[in-house]
PDB file of C-alpha atoms in Angstrom:
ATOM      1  CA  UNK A  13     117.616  81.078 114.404  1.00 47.00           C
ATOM      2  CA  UNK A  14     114.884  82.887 112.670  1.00 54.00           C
ATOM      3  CA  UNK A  15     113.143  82.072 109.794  1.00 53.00           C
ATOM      4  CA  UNK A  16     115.155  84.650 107.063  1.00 50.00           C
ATOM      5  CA  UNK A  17     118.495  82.949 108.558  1.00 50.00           C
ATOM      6  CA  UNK A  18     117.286  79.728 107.631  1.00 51.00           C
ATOM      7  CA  UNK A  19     116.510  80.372 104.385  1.00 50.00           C
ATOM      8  CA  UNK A  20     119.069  81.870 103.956  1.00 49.00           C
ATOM      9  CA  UNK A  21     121.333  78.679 104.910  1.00 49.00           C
ATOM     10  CA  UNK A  22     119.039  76.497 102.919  1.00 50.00           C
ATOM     11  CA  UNK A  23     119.607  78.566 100.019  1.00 49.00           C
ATOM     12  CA  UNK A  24     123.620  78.588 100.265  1.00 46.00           C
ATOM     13  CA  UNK A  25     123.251  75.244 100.599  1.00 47.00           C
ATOM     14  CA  UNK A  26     121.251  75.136  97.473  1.00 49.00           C
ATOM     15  CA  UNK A  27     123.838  77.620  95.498  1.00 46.00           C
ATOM     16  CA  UNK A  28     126.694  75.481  96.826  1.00 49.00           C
ATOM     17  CA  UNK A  29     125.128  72.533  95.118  1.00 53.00           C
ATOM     18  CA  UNK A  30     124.343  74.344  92.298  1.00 55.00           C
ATOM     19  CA  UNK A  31     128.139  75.447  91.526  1.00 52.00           C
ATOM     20  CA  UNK A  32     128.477  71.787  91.838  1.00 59.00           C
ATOM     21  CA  UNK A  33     125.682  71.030  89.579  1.00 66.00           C
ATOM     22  CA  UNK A  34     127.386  73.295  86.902  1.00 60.00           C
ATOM     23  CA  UNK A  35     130.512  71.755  86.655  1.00 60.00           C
ATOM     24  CA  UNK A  36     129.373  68.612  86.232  1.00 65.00           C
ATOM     25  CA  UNK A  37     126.678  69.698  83.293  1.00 66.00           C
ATOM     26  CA  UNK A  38     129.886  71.220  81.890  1.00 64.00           C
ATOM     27  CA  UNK A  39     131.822  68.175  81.851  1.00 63.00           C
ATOM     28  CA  UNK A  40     129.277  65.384  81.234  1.00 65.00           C
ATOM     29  CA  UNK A  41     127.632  67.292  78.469  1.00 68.00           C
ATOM     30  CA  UNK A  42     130.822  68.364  76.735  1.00 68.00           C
ATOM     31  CA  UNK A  43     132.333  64.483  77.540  1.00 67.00           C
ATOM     32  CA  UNK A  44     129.090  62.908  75.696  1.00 72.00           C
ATOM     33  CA  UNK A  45     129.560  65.472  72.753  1.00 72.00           C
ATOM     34  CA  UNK A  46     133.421  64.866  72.719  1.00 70.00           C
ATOM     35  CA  UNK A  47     132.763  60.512  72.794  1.00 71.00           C
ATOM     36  CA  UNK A  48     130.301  61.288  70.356  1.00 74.00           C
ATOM     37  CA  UNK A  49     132.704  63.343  68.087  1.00 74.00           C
ATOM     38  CA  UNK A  50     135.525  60.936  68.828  1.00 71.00           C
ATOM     39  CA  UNK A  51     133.522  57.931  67.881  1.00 72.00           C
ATOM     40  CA  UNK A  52     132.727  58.853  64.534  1.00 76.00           C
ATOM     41  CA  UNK A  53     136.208  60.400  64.117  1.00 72.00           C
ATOM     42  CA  UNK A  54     137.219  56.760  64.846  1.00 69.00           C
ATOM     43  CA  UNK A  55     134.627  55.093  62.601  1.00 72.00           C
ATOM     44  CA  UNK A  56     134.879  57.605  59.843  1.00 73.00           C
ATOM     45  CA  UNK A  57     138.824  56.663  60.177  1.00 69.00           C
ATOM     46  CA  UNK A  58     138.533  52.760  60.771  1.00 67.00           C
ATOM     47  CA  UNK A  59     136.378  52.921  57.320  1.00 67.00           C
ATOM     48  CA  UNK A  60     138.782  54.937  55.660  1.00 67.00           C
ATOM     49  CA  UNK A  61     141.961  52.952  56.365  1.00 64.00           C
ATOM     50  CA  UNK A  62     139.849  49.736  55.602  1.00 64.00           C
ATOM     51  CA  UNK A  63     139.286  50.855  52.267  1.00 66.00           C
ATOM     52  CA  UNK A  64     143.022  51.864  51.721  1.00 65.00           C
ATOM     53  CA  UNK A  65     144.265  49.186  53.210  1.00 59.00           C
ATOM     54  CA  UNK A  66     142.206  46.467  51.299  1.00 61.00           C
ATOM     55  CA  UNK A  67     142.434  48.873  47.967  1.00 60.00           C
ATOM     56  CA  UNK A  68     146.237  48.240  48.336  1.00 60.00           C
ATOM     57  CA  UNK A  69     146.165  44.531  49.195  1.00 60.00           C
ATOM     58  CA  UNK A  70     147.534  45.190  52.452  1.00 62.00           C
ATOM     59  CA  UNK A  71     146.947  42.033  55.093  1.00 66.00           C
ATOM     60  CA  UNK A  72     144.438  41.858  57.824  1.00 63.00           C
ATOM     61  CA  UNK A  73     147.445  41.625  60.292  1.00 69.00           C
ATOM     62  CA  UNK A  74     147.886  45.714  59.244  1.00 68.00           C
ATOM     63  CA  UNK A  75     144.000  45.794  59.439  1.00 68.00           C
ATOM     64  CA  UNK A  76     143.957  45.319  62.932  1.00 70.00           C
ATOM     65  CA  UNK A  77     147.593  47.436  63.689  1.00 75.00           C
ATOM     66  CA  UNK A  78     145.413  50.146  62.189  1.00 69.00           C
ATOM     67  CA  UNK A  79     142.288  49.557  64.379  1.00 71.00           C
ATOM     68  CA  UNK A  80     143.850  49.539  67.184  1.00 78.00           C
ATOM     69  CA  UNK A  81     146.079  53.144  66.391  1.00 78.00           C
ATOM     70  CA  UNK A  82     142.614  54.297  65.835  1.00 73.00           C
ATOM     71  CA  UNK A  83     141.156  53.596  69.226  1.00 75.00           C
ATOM     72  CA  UNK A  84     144.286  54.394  70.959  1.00 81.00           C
ATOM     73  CA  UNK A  85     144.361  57.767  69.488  1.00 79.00           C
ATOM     74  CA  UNK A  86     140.616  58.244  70.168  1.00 76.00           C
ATOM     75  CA  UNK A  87     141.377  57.295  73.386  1.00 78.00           C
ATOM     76  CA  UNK A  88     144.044  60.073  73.907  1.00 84.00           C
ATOM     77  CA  UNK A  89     141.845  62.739  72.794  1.00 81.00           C
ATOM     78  CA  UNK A  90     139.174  61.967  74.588  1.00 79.00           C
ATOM     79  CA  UNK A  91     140.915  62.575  77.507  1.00 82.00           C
ATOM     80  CA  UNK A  92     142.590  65.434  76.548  1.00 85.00           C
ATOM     81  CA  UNK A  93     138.911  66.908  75.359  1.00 81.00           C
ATOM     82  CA  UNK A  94     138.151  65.544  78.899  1.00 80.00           C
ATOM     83  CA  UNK A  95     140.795  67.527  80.764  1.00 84.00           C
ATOM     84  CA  UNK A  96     139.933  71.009  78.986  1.00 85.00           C
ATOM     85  CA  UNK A  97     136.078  70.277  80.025  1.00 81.00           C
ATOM     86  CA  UNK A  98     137.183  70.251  83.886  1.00 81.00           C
ATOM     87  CA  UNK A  99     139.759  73.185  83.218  1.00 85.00           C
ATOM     88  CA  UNK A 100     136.634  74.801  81.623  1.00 83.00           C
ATOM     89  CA  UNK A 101     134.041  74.369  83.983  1.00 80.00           C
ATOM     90  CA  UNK A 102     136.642  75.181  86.991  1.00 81.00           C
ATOM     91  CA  UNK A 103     137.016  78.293  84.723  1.00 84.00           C
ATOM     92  CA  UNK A 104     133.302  78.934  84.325  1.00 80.00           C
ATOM     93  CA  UNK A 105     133.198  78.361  88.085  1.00 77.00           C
ATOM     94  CA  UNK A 106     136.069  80.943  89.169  1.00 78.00           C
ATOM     95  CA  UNK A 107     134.049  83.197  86.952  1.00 79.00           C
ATOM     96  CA  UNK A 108     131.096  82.952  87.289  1.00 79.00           C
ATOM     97  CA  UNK A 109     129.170  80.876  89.507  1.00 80.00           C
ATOM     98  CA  UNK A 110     131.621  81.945  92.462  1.00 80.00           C
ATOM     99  CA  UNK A 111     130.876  85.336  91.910  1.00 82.00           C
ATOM    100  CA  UNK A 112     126.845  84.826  91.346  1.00 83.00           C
ATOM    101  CA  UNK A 113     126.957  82.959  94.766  1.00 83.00           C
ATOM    102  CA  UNK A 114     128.714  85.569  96.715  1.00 84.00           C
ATOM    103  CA  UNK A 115     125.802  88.220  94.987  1.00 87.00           C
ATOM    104  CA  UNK A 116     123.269  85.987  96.310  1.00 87.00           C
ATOM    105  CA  UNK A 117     124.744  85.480  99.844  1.00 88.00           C
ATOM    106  CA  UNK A 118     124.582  89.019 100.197  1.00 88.00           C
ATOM    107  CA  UNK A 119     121.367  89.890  98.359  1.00 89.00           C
ATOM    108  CA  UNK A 120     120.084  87.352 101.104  1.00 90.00           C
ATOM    109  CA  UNK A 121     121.600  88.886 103.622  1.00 91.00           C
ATOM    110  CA  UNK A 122     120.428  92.289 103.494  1.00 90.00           C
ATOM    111  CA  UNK A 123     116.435  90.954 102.532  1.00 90.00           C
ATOM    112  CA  UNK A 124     117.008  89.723 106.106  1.00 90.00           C
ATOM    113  CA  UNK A 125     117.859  93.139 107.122  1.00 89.00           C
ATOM    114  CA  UNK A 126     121.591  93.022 107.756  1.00 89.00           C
ATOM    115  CA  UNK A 127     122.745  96.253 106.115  1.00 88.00           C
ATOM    116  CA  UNK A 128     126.600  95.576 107.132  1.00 89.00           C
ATOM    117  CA  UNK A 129     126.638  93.453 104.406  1.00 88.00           C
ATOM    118  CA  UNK A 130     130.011  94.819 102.108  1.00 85.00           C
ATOM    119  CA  UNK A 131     130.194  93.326  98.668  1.00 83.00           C
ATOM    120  CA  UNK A 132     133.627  92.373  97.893  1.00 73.00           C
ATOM    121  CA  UNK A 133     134.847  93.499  94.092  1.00 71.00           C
ATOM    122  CA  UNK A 134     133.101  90.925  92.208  1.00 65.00           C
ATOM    123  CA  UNK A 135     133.684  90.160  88.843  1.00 62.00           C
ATOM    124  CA  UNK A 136     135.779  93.216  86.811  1.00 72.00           C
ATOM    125  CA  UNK A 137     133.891  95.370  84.212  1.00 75.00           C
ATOM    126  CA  UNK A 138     131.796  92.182  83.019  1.00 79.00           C
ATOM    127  CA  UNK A 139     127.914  91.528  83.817  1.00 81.00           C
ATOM    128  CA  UNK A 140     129.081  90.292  87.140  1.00 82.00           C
ATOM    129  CA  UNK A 141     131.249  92.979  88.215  1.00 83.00           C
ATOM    130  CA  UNK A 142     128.383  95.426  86.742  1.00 85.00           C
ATOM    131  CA  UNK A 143     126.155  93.797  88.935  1.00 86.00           C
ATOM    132  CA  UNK A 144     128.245  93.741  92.120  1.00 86.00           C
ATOM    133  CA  UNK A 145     128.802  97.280  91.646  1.00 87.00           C
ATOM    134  CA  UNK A 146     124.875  98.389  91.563  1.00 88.00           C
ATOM    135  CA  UNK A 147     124.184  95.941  94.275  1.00 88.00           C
ATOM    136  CA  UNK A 148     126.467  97.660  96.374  1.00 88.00           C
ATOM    137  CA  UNK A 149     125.338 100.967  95.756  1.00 89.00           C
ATOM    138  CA  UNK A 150     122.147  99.577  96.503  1.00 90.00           C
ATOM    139  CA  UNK A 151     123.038  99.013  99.446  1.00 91.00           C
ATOM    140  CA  UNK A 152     124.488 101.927 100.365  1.00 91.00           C
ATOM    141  CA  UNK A 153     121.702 103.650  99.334  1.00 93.00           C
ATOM    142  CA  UNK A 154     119.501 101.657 101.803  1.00 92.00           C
ATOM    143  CA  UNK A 155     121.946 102.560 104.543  1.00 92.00           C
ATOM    144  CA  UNK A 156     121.441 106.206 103.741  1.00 94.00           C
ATOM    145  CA  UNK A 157     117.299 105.874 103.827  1.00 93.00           C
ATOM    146  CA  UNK A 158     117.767 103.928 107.052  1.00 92.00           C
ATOM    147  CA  UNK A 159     119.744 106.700 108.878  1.00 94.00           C
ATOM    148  CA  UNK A 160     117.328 109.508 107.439  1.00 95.00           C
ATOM    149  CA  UNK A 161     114.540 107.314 108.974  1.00 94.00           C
ATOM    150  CA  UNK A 162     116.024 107.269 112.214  1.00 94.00           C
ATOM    151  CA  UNK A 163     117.230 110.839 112.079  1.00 94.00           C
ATOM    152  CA  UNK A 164     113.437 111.581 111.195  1.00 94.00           C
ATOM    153  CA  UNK A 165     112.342 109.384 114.161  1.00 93.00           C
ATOM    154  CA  UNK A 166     114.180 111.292 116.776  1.00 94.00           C
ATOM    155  CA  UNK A 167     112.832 114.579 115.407  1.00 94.00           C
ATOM    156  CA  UNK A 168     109.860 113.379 115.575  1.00 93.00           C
ATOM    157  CA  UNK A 169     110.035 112.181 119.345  1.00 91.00           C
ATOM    158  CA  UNK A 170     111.854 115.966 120.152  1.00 91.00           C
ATOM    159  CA  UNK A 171     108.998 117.635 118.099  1.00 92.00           C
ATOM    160  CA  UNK A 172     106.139 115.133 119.979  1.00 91.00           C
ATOM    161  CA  UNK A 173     108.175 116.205 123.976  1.00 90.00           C
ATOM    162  CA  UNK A 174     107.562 119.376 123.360  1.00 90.00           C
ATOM    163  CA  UNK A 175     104.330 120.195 122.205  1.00 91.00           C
ATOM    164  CA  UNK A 176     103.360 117.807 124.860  1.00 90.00           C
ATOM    165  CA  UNK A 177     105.511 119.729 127.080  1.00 88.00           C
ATOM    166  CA  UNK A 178     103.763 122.810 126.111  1.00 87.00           C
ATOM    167  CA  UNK A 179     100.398 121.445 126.338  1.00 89.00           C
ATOM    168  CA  UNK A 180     101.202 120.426 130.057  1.00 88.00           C
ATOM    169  CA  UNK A 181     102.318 124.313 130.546  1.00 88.00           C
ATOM    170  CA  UNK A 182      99.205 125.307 128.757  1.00 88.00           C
ATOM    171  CA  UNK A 183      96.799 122.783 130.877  1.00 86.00           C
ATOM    172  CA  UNK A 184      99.024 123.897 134.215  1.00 87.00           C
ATOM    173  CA  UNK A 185      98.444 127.415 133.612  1.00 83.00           C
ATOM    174  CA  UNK A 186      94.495 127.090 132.643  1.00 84.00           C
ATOM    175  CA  UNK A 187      94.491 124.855 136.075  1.00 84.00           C
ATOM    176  CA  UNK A 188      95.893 128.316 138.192  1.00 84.00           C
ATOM    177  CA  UNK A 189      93.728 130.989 135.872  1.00 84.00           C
ATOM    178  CA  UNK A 190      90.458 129.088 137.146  1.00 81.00           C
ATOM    179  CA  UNK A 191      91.456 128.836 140.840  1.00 83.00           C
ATOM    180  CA  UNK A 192      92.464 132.191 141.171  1.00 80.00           C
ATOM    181  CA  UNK A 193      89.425 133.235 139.359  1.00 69.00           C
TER     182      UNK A 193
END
């Protein structure tokens, strides 16, 4: 294996951590900024019904009923805010880090100098897709310069035969001109 196909590996290795990486920044940042929001919801609440509650003469049997609603309900929503954040970051990863990686793949592929590479529609008329789209015309257009280049080449090598063919002739007939002489 040479050395562009193992960077290349090491690098989709990378990207496939980094989709990783993403969804759980998603969901660990969002779940500390949802337990944070909860637990002042819940504290904000708890001192609320306390003063109520006490306000009203109410007992500290109804105290603790209402304490514990609070928590349970806190509870709930943090794992409903918990459930969006993985719906979300799958989202963010069907969308966009899914997409990025299969750009990079390719990009890597063709600095490598595979120019079969063929860039699936990525994305639709977002950054993504906008970016899929010029990286495969890109490509295409490095495809084109390729096959001039070689086209070029074999003129070249026709052009090179025969002026040395003709400079054999030339050296063949200078050869009999001085013997006959």
């Amino acid at each position: 294996m040479d050395i562009a196909h193992k960077h290349a590996h090491a690098d989709a290795l990378a990207l496939g951590r980094s989709v990783r990486s993403v969804q759980r920044r998603i969901v660990a940042g969002g779940g500390t900024l949802a337990l944070a929001a909860v637990a002042t919801l819940a504290l904000v609440t708890d001192r609320w019904m306390r003063g109520v509650l006490v306000g009203a003469g109410q007992s500290l049997d109804r105290m603790r009923d209402a304490d514990t609603s609070i928590l349970l309900g806190a509870a709930v929503l943090l794992g409903v805010v918990e459930l969006a954040l993985i719906y979300l970051s799958r989202y963010v990863s069907r969308r966009v880090t899914e997409p990025a990686s299969i750009l990079a793949e390719a990009a890597e592929r063709v600095a490598g100098g595979d120019l079969a590479v063929d860039i699936a529609m990525v994305g639709e008329d977002d950054e993504l897709g906008r970016l899929g789209r010029a990286a495969g015309g890109m490509i295409a257009e490095l495809r084109r310069l390729v096959r001039i280049l070689r086209e070029s080449a074999q003129q070249t090598a026709a052009m090179s035969a025969e002026i040395t063919a003709g400079t054999e002739q030339m050296s063949t007939a200078s050869n009999e001109m001085a013997r006959t002489s």
